[in-house]
Amino acid sequence: KKHKMKLLCVLVLSCSFAVQAFGVSSDPALSRKSALVQPTAFHKKEVVAKNSPLFRDPAVVRGGAVPGWNAYTEALDKKPLITKAMTSLVGWALGDLLAQMFIVGGPIDWKRFFTLSFFGFIWHGPTGHYFYNWLDRKIPGTSGKVVALKVGIDQAIWCPIFM
């Protein structure tokens, strides 16, 4: 029960930070009722779509079904290096926190947490930015074969460096 409560707290906090970071508005004018898209014939009951936060107008809530997604992609376009560094920081921080809570157990080792978070920000994010840009220049395209090749290179060369 204690682990479930920890996980719930981590998920709620991370969602709250993500919403704040990507500028999703809490303005009442942008409430669910005004931001809903009309339900499709796929839904048996219109009430399901009308009440779901997933059916929103992307012009009102940037990103549509994923709040903040457009803001994130815009940040990737405008400041790719810092955005990828921050993304990596969050990934390494959450990964270590969850590993400490559910695998290691016991009290949180904050030195380890901050060290790995810093590593994600200062090393993993920026080097990943340059590695994947290099990979895209060397192997252009998005066909199935090209993507499979890129994933293979990623898994064989890039990922083992961080294991």
Short mmCIF file of N, CA and C in Angstrom, two decimals:
data_model
loop_
_atom_site.label_atom_id
_atom_site.label_comp_id
_atom_site.label_asym_id
_atom_site.label_seq_id
_atom_site.Cartn_x
_atom_site.Cartn_y
_atom_site.Cartn_z
N LYS A 1 0.83 -1.19 0.00
CA LYS A 1 0.00 0.00 0.00
C LYS A 1 0.87 1.26 0.00
N LYS A 2 1.97 1.20 0.73
CA LYS A 2 2.87 2.35 0.82
C LYS A 2 3.47 2.67 -0.55
N HIS A 3 3.83 1.62 -1.31
CA HIS A 3 4.41 1.83 -2.64
C HIS A 3 3.39 2.43 -3.61
N LYS A 4 2.15 2.00 -3.50
CA LYS A 4 1.11 2.54 -4.37
C LYS A 4 0.90 4.02 -4.09
N MET A 5 0.95 4.40 -2.83
CA MET A 5 0.77 5.81 -2.46
C MET A 5 1.94 6.65 -3.00
N LYS A 6 3.16 6.12 -2.89
CA LYS A 6 4.32 6.83 -3.42
C LYS A 6 4.20 7.02 -4.93
N LEU A 7 3.80 5.94 -5.63
CA LEU A 7 3.65 6.03 -7.07
C LEU A 7 2.58 7.05 -7.45
N LEU A 8 1.46 7.03 -6.74
CA LEU A 8 0.40 7.98 -7.01
C LEU A 8 0.90 9.41 -6.82
N CYS A 9 1.64 9.66 -5.75
CA CYS A 9 2.17 11.01 -5.49
C CYS A 9 3.13 11.44 -6.60
N VAL A 10 4.01 10.54 -7.02
CA VAL A 10 4.96 10.86 -8.09
C VAL A 10 4.21 11.17 -9.38
N LEU A 11 3.21 10.38 -9.71
CA LEU A 11 2.46 10.61 -10.94
C LEU A 11 1.69 11.92 -10.90
N VAL A 12 1.06 12.22 -9.78
CA VAL A 12 0.30 13.47 -9.65
C VAL A 12 1.24 14.67 -9.74
N LEU A 13 2.36 14.61 -9.04
CA LEU A 13 3.32 15.72 -9.08
C LEU A 13 3.91 15.90 -10.48
N SER A 14 4.28 14.80 -11.13
CA SER A 14 4.88 14.93 -12.46
C SER A 14 3.87 15.47 -13.47
N CYS A 15 2.62 15.06 -13.35
CA CYS A 15 1.59 15.60 -14.24
C CYS A 15 1.38 17.09 -13.98
N SER A 16 1.39 17.48 -12.72
CA SER A 16 1.22 18.89 -12.38
C SER A 16 2.36 19.73 -12.94
N PHE A 17 3.60 19.23 -12.80
CA PHE A 17 4.74 19.96 -13.33
C PHE A 17 4.68 20.05 -14.85
N ALA A 18 4.27 18.96 -15.50
CA ALA A 18 4.19 18.96 -16.96
C ALA A 18 3.15 19.96 -17.45
N VAL A 19 2.01 20.02 -16.78
CA VAL A 19 0.96 20.96 -17.17
C VAL A 19 1.45 22.38 -17.01
N GLN A 20 2.13 22.67 -15.91
CA GLN A 20 2.66 24.02 -15.69
C GLN A 20 3.75 24.35 -16.69
N ALA A 21 4.63 23.39 -16.95
CA ALA A 21 5.76 23.65 -17.84
C ALA A 21 5.34 23.94 -19.26
N PHE A 22 4.26 23.31 -19.72
CA PHE A 22 3.84 23.48 -21.10
C PHE A 22 2.74 24.50 -21.27
N GLY A 23 2.43 25.24 -20.23
CA GLY A 23 1.55 26.38 -20.36
C GLY A 23 0.09 26.07 -20.61
N VAL A 24 -0.41 24.96 -20.09
CA VAL A 24 -1.83 24.68 -20.22
C VAL A 24 -2.57 25.64 -19.29
N SER A 25 -3.54 26.33 -19.83
CA SER A 25 -4.22 27.38 -19.09
C SER A 25 -5.27 26.84 -18.14
N SER A 26 -5.39 27.48 -16.98
CA SER A 26 -6.46 27.14 -16.05
C SER A 26 -7.56 28.21 -16.12
N ASP A 27 -7.51 29.03 -17.15
CA ASP A 27 -8.49 30.09 -17.35
C ASP A 27 -9.88 29.47 -17.52
N PRO A 28 -10.88 29.95 -16.75
CA PRO A 28 -12.23 29.39 -16.87
C PRO A 28 -12.81 29.49 -18.27
N ALA A 29 -12.38 30.47 -19.05
CA ALA A 29 -12.88 30.62 -20.41
C ALA A 29 -12.45 29.44 -21.29
N LEU A 30 -11.40 28.75 -20.86
CA LEU A 30 -10.90 27.61 -21.61
C LEU A 30 -11.28 26.30 -20.93
N SER A 31 -12.40 26.28 -20.28
CA SER A 31 -12.83 25.09 -19.56
C SER A 31 -13.19 23.97 -20.52
N ARG A 32 -13.42 22.79 -19.97
CA ARG A 32 -13.74 21.62 -20.80
C ARG A 32 -14.93 21.86 -21.71
N LYS A 33 -15.96 22.50 -21.18
CA LYS A 33 -17.18 22.67 -21.97
C LYS A 33 -16.92 23.46 -23.25
N SER A 34 -16.09 24.51 -23.16
CA SER A 34 -15.86 25.33 -24.34
C SER A 34 -14.80 24.72 -25.26
N ALA A 35 -14.03 23.77 -24.74
CA ALA A 35 -12.93 23.23 -25.52
C ALA A 35 -13.23 21.87 -26.13
N LEU A 36 -14.43 21.38 -25.96
CA LEU A 36 -14.75 20.05 -26.46
C LEU A 36 -15.00 20.04 -27.96
N VAL A 37 -14.57 18.97 -28.59
CA VAL A 37 -14.85 18.73 -30.00
C VAL A 37 -16.10 17.86 -30.05
N GLN A 38 -16.90 18.03 -31.06
CA GLN A 38 -18.12 17.25 -31.16
C GLN A 38 -17.80 15.76 -31.26
N PRO A 39 -18.59 14.91 -30.62
CA PRO A 39 -18.33 13.47 -30.67
C PRO A 39 -18.56 12.91 -32.07
N THR A 40 -17.87 11.82 -32.35
CA THR A 40 -18.02 11.17 -33.65
C THR A 40 -19.05 10.07 -33.55
N ALA A 41 -19.41 9.48 -34.70
CA ALA A 41 -20.38 8.39 -34.73
C ALA A 41 -19.82 7.15 -34.06
N PHE A 42 -18.52 7.11 -33.85
CA PHE A 42 -17.88 5.97 -33.22
C PHE A 42 -18.38 5.76 -31.80
N HIS A 43 -18.69 6.83 -31.11
CA HIS A 43 -19.12 6.73 -29.72
C HIS A 43 -20.59 6.33 -29.62
N LYS A 44 -20.85 5.38 -28.74
CA LYS A 44 -22.22 4.93 -28.56
C LYS A 44 -23.04 5.98 -27.81
N LYS A 45 -22.40 6.62 -26.86
CA LYS A 45 -23.09 7.64 -26.08
C LYS A 45 -22.34 8.96 -26.25
N GLU A 46 -23.06 9.99 -26.64
CA GLU A 46 -22.43 11.29 -26.81
C GLU A 46 -21.87 11.80 -25.50
N VAL A 47 -22.47 11.43 -24.41
CA VAL A 47 -22.05 11.92 -23.10
C VAL A 47 -20.61 11.53 -22.79
N VAL A 48 -20.15 10.37 -23.29
CA VAL A 48 -18.78 9.93 -23.06
C VAL A 48 -17.79 10.93 -23.66
N ALA A 49 -18.00 11.30 -24.90
CA ALA A 49 -17.10 12.23 -25.56
C ALA A 49 -17.21 13.63 -24.98
N LYS A 50 -18.41 14.05 -24.65
CA LYS A 50 -18.59 15.41 -24.14
C LYS A 50 -17.91 15.60 -22.79
N ASN A 51 -17.82 14.56 -22.01
CA ASN A 51 -17.24 14.69 -20.68
C ASN A 51 -15.76 14.33 -20.63
N SER A 52 -15.22 13.81 -21.70
CA SER A 52 -13.83 13.38 -21.70
C SER A 52 -12.89 14.56 -21.96
N PRO A 53 -11.84 14.68 -21.13
CA PRO A 53 -10.86 15.74 -21.36
C PRO A 53 -9.99 15.48 -22.58
N LEU A 54 -10.09 14.28 -23.16
CA LEU A 54 -9.28 13.97 -24.34
C LEU A 54 -9.84 14.57 -25.62
N PHE A 55 -11.10 14.96 -25.62
CA PHE A 55 -11.71 15.53 -26.81
C PHE A 55 -11.74 17.04 -26.69
N ARG A 56 -10.60 17.66 -26.95
CA ARG A 56 -10.49 19.10 -26.82
C ARG A 56 -10.05 19.71 -28.14
N ASP A 57 -10.34 20.97 -28.27
CA ASP A 57 -9.94 21.72 -29.46
C ASP A 57 -8.46 22.06 -29.34
N PRO A 58 -7.62 21.59 -30.27
CA PRO A 58 -6.19 21.86 -30.19
C PRO A 58 -5.85 23.35 -30.25
N ALA A 59 -6.74 24.17 -30.79
CA ALA A 59 -6.48 25.61 -30.83
C ALA A 59 -6.63 26.23 -29.44
N VAL A 60 -7.44 25.61 -28.60
CA VAL A 60 -7.67 26.13 -27.26
C VAL A 60 -6.66 25.57 -26.28
N VAL A 61 -6.48 24.26 -26.30
CA VAL A 61 -5.50 23.61 -25.45
C VAL A 61 -4.40 23.10 -26.37
N ARG A 62 -3.27 23.76 -26.35
CA ARG A 62 -2.20 23.43 -27.28
C ARG A 62 -1.84 21.96 -27.18
N GLY A 63 -2.04 21.20 -28.25
CA GLY A 63 -1.69 19.80 -28.29
C GLY A 63 -2.88 18.88 -28.37
N GLY A 64 -4.08 19.39 -28.22
CA GLY A 64 -5.26 18.54 -28.34
C GLY A 64 -5.34 17.52 -27.24
N ALA A 65 -5.24 16.24 -27.59
CA ALA A 65 -5.39 15.16 -26.61
C ALA A 65 -4.22 15.12 -25.63
N VAL A 66 -3.08 15.67 -25.99
CA VAL A 66 -1.93 15.71 -25.10
C VAL A 66 -1.65 17.17 -24.79
N PRO A 67 -2.15 17.65 -23.65
CA PRO A 67 -1.97 19.07 -23.32
C PRO A 67 -0.49 19.46 -23.31
N GLY A 68 -0.19 20.53 -23.99
CA GLY A 68 1.17 21.03 -24.01
C GLY A 68 2.07 20.47 -25.09
N TRP A 69 1.58 19.52 -25.86
CA TRP A 69 2.45 18.90 -26.86
C TRP A 69 2.95 19.90 -27.89
N ASN A 70 2.07 20.77 -28.37
CA ASN A 70 2.51 21.78 -29.35
C ASN A 70 3.53 22.74 -28.74
N ALA A 71 3.35 23.08 -27.47
CA ALA A 71 4.33 23.95 -26.81
C ALA A 71 5.68 23.26 -26.72
N TYR A 72 5.65 21.95 -26.45
CA TYR A 72 6.90 21.19 -26.36
C TYR A 72 7.59 21.12 -27.73
N THR A 73 6.84 20.82 -28.78
CA THR A 73 7.45 20.75 -30.11
C THR A 73 7.93 22.13 -30.57
N GLU A 74 7.22 23.17 -30.17
CA GLU A 74 7.68 24.52 -30.48
C GLU A 74 9.00 24.82 -29.77
N ALA A 75 9.11 24.39 -28.52
CA ALA A 75 10.37 24.57 -27.78
C ALA A 75 11.49 23.77 -28.44
N LEU A 76 11.18 22.58 -28.96
CA LEU A 76 12.19 21.79 -29.67
C LEU A 76 12.67 22.51 -30.92
N ASP A 77 11.77 23.23 -31.59
CA ASP A 77 12.15 23.98 -32.79
C ASP A 77 12.98 25.21 -32.45
N LYS A 78 12.58 25.93 -31.40
CA LYS A 78 13.24 27.20 -31.07
C LYS A 78 14.53 27.01 -30.28
N LYS A 79 14.53 26.09 -29.31
CA LYS A 79 15.70 25.87 -28.45
C LYS A 79 15.89 24.37 -28.26
N PRO A 80 16.33 23.68 -29.31
CA PRO A 80 16.38 22.21 -29.25
C PRO A 80 17.34 21.66 -28.19
N LEU A 81 18.48 22.26 -28.03
CA LEU A 81 19.48 21.72 -27.10
C LEU A 81 19.00 21.78 -25.65
N ILE A 82 18.53 22.93 -25.22
CA ILE A 82 18.07 23.07 -23.83
C ILE A 82 16.80 22.26 -23.59
N THR A 83 15.93 22.18 -24.58
CA THR A 83 14.70 21.39 -24.44
C THR A 83 15.02 19.92 -24.27
N LYS A 84 15.95 19.41 -25.07
CA LYS A 84 16.33 18.01 -24.95
C LYS A 84 17.09 17.75 -23.65
N ALA A 85 17.89 18.72 -23.21
CA ALA A 85 18.58 18.57 -21.93
C ALA A 85 17.58 18.51 -20.78
N MET A 86 16.58 19.38 -20.82
CA MET A 86 15.56 19.38 -19.76
C MET A 86 14.71 18.11 -19.81
N THR A 87 14.40 17.64 -21.00
CA THR A 87 13.64 16.40 -21.14
C THR A 87 14.43 15.23 -20.55
N SER A 88 15.72 15.20 -20.84
CA SER A 88 16.57 14.15 -20.31
C SER A 88 16.69 14.25 -18.79
N LEU A 89 16.79 15.46 -18.28
CA LEU A 89 16.83 15.65 -16.82
C LEU A 89 15.59 15.04 -16.18
N VAL A 90 14.43 15.34 -16.72
CA VAL A 90 13.17 14.81 -16.16
C VAL A 90 13.14 13.29 -16.27
N GLY A 91 13.55 12.76 -17.41
CA GLY A 91 13.55 11.31 -17.60
C GLY A 91 14.47 10.60 -16.62
N TRP A 92 15.69 11.10 -16.47
CA TRP A 92 16.63 10.48 -15.54
C TRP A 92 16.17 10.66 -14.09
N ALA A 93 15.61 11.82 -13.78
CA ALA A 93 15.14 12.06 -12.40
C ALA A 93 13.99 11.12 -12.05
N LEU A 94 12.98 11.05 -12.92
CA LEU A 94 11.85 10.15 -12.65
C LEU A 94 12.28 8.69 -12.66
N GLY A 95 13.15 8.33 -13.59
CA GLY A 95 13.63 6.95 -13.65
C GLY A 95 14.34 6.55 -12.37
N ASP A 96 15.22 7.41 -11.88
CA ASP A 96 15.95 7.08 -10.65
C ASP A 96 15.02 7.07 -9.44
N LEU A 97 14.13 8.04 -9.37
CA LEU A 97 13.20 8.10 -8.25
C LEU A 97 12.33 6.84 -8.19
N LEU A 98 11.79 6.44 -9.31
CA LEU A 98 10.97 5.23 -9.35
C LEU A 98 11.79 3.98 -9.04
N ALA A 99 13.02 3.92 -9.54
CA ALA A 99 13.89 2.78 -9.25
C ALA A 99 14.20 2.71 -7.76
N GLN A 100 14.48 3.84 -7.15
CA GLN A 100 14.77 3.84 -5.72
C GLN A 100 13.54 3.47 -4.89
N MET A 101 12.38 3.92 -5.31
CA MET A 101 11.17 3.65 -4.55
C MET A 101 10.72 2.20 -4.67
N PHE A 102 10.79 1.63 -5.87
CA PHE A 102 10.18 0.33 -6.10
C PHE A 102 11.16 -0.83 -6.25
N ILE A 103 12.42 -0.55 -6.54
CA ILE A 103 13.39 -1.63 -6.69
C ILE A 103 14.33 -1.69 -5.51
N VAL A 104 14.95 -0.56 -5.18
CA VAL A 104 15.91 -0.52 -4.09
C VAL A 104 15.20 -0.53 -2.74
N GLY A 105 14.15 0.26 -2.62
CA GLY A 105 13.44 0.37 -1.34
C GLY A 105 14.24 1.20 -0.34
N GLY A 106 13.67 1.43 0.80
CA GLY A 106 14.35 2.22 1.82
C GLY A 106 14.27 3.69 1.54
N PRO A 107 15.06 4.47 2.28
CA PRO A 107 15.02 5.92 2.08
C PRO A 107 15.63 6.33 0.74
N ILE A 108 15.17 7.46 0.23
CA ILE A 108 15.67 7.97 -1.05
C ILE A 108 17.10 8.48 -0.86
N ASP A 109 17.98 8.06 -1.75
CA ASP A 109 19.36 8.54 -1.76
C ASP A 109 19.38 9.80 -2.62
N TRP A 110 19.29 10.95 -1.97
CA TRP A 110 19.15 12.22 -2.70
C TRP A 110 20.41 12.57 -3.47
N LYS A 111 21.57 12.18 -2.97
CA LYS A 111 22.81 12.45 -3.70
C LYS A 111 22.78 11.72 -5.05
N ARG A 112 22.39 10.46 -5.01
CA ARG A 112 22.26 9.67 -6.25
C ARG A 112 21.23 10.29 -7.18
N PHE A 113 20.09 10.68 -6.62
CA PHE A 113 19.01 11.28 -7.40
C PHE A 113 19.49 12.54 -8.14
N PHE A 114 20.13 13.45 -7.39
CA PHE A 114 20.58 14.71 -8.02
C PHE A 114 21.74 14.48 -8.98
N THR A 115 22.60 13.50 -8.67
CA THR A 115 23.72 13.19 -9.57
C THR A 115 23.21 12.67 -10.91
N LEU A 116 22.27 11.73 -10.86
CA LEU A 116 21.74 11.18 -12.11
C LEU A 116 20.91 12.21 -12.87
N SER A 117 20.17 13.03 -12.16
CA SER A 117 19.40 14.09 -12.81
C SER A 117 20.33 15.06 -13.53
N PHE A 118 21.39 15.45 -12.85
CA PHE A 118 22.38 16.36 -13.42
C PHE A 118 23.05 15.71 -14.64
N PHE A 119 23.36 14.41 -14.52
CA PHE A 119 23.96 13.69 -15.64
C PHE A 119 23.03 13.73 -16.86
N GLY A 120 21.75 13.51 -16.63
CA GLY A 120 20.79 13.56 -17.73
C GLY A 120 20.78 14.92 -18.40
N PHE A 121 20.83 15.97 -17.58
CA PHE A 121 20.78 17.34 -18.10
C PHE A 121 22.07 17.73 -18.81
N ILE A 122 23.20 17.46 -18.19
CA ILE A 122 24.47 17.99 -18.69
C ILE A 122 25.13 17.09 -19.75
N TRP A 123 24.84 15.78 -19.73
CA TRP A 123 25.50 14.88 -20.65
C TRP A 123 24.55 14.14 -21.60
N HIS A 124 23.59 13.41 -21.06
CA HIS A 124 22.74 12.56 -21.90
C HIS A 124 21.91 13.36 -22.90
N GLY A 125 21.24 14.42 -22.45
CA GLY A 125 20.41 15.23 -23.35
C GLY A 125 21.19 15.89 -24.47
N PRO A 126 22.25 16.64 -24.13
CA PRO A 126 23.01 17.30 -25.20
C PRO A 126 23.72 16.33 -26.15
N THR A 127 24.32 15.26 -25.62
CA THR A 127 24.99 14.34 -26.53
C THR A 127 23.98 13.60 -27.39
N GLY A 128 22.81 13.32 -26.83
CA GLY A 128 21.76 12.70 -27.62
C GLY A 128 21.31 13.60 -28.76
N HIS A 129 21.21 14.89 -28.47
CA HIS A 129 20.84 15.87 -29.50
C HIS A 129 21.79 15.76 -30.69
N TYR A 130 23.10 15.77 -30.42
CA TYR A 130 24.08 15.73 -31.50
C TYR A 130 24.14 14.35 -32.16
N PHE A 131 24.02 13.28 -31.37
CA PHE A 131 24.07 11.93 -31.94
C PHE A 131 22.91 11.70 -32.91
N TYR A 132 21.69 12.03 -32.48
CA TYR A 132 20.53 11.77 -33.33
C TYR A 132 20.47 12.70 -34.54
N ASN A 133 20.96 13.92 -34.41
CA ASN A 133 21.07 14.80 -35.58
C ASN A 133 22.08 14.23 -36.58
N TRP A 134 23.20 13.75 -36.06
CA TRP A 134 24.22 13.12 -36.91
C TRP A 134 23.63 11.90 -37.61
N LEU A 135 22.91 11.06 -36.84
CA LEU A 135 22.31 9.86 -37.40
C LEU A 135 21.29 10.20 -38.50
N ASP A 136 20.50 11.24 -38.28
CA ASP A 136 19.52 11.65 -39.30
C ASP A 136 20.20 12.18 -40.56
N ARG A 137 21.36 12.84 -40.41
CA ARG A 137 22.09 13.32 -41.59
C ARG A 137 22.72 12.15 -42.35
N LYS A 138 23.24 11.16 -41.64
CA LYS A 138 23.90 10.02 -42.28
C LYS A 138 22.90 9.05 -42.91
N ILE A 139 21.73 8.90 -42.28
CA ILE A 139 20.72 7.97 -42.78
C ILE A 139 19.39 8.73 -42.87
N PRO A 140 19.18 9.48 -43.95
CA PRO A 140 17.94 10.25 -44.08
C PRO A 140 16.76 9.35 -44.41
N GLY A 141 15.57 9.81 -44.04
CA GLY A 141 14.35 9.09 -44.40
C GLY A 141 13.58 8.60 -43.20
N THR A 142 12.32 8.21 -43.48
CA THR A 142 11.44 7.72 -42.41
C THR A 142 10.69 6.45 -42.82
N SER A 143 11.18 5.76 -43.84
CA SER A 143 10.52 4.51 -44.24
C SER A 143 10.74 3.46 -43.15
N GLY A 144 10.00 2.38 -43.22
CA GLY A 144 10.11 1.33 -42.21
C GLY A 144 11.52 0.78 -42.08
N LYS A 145 12.17 0.53 -43.21
CA LYS A 145 13.54 -0.02 -43.19
C LYS A 145 14.52 0.97 -42.58
N VAL A 146 14.38 2.24 -42.94
CA VAL A 146 15.29 3.27 -42.42
C VAL A 146 15.11 3.42 -40.91
N VAL A 147 13.87 3.46 -40.48
CA VAL A 147 13.59 3.59 -39.04
C VAL A 147 14.13 2.37 -38.30
N ALA A 148 13.92 1.18 -38.84
CA ALA A 148 14.44 -0.04 -38.20
C ALA A 148 15.97 0.02 -38.10
N LEU A 149 16.63 0.50 -39.14
CA LEU A 149 18.08 0.63 -39.12
C LEU A 149 18.52 1.63 -38.04
N LYS A 150 17.85 2.76 -37.98
CA LYS A 150 18.18 3.77 -36.96
C LYS A 150 17.97 3.23 -35.55
N VAL A 151 16.88 2.52 -35.35
CA VAL A 151 16.62 1.93 -34.03
C VAL A 151 17.70 0.90 -33.70
N GLY A 152 18.09 0.10 -34.69
CA GLY A 152 19.15 -0.88 -34.48
C GLY A 152 20.46 -0.23 -34.08
N ILE A 153 20.83 0.84 -34.78
CA ILE A 153 22.05 1.58 -34.44
C ILE A 153 21.93 2.18 -33.04
N ASP A 154 20.78 2.75 -32.75
CA ASP A 154 20.53 3.33 -31.43
C ASP A 154 20.72 2.27 -30.34
N GLN A 155 20.12 1.10 -30.53
CA GLN A 155 20.17 0.06 -29.50
C GLN A 155 21.55 -0.60 -29.41
N ALA A 156 22.27 -0.68 -30.53
CA ALA A 156 23.57 -1.35 -30.53
C ALA A 156 24.72 -0.43 -30.11
N ILE A 157 24.61 0.85 -30.43
CA ILE A 157 25.73 1.76 -30.18
C ILE A 157 25.42 2.77 -29.06
N TRP A 158 24.31 3.48 -29.18
CA TRP A 158 24.02 4.57 -28.27
C TRP A 158 23.60 4.08 -26.87
N CYS A 159 22.63 3.19 -26.82
CA CYS A 159 22.07 2.75 -25.53
C CYS A 159 23.09 2.06 -24.61
N PRO A 160 23.94 1.17 -25.12
CA PRO A 160 24.90 0.52 -24.21
C PRO A 160 25.85 1.47 -23.48
N ILE A 161 26.06 2.64 -24.05
CA ILE A 161 26.94 3.62 -23.39
C ILE A 161 26.36 4.01 -22.03
N PHE A 162 25.04 4.01 -21.91
CA PHE A 162 24.41 4.49 -20.69
C PHE A 162 23.90 3.36 -19.79
N MET A 163 24.31 2.14 -20.06
CA MET A 163 23.90 1.03 -19.19
C MET A 163 24.89 0.79 -18.09
#
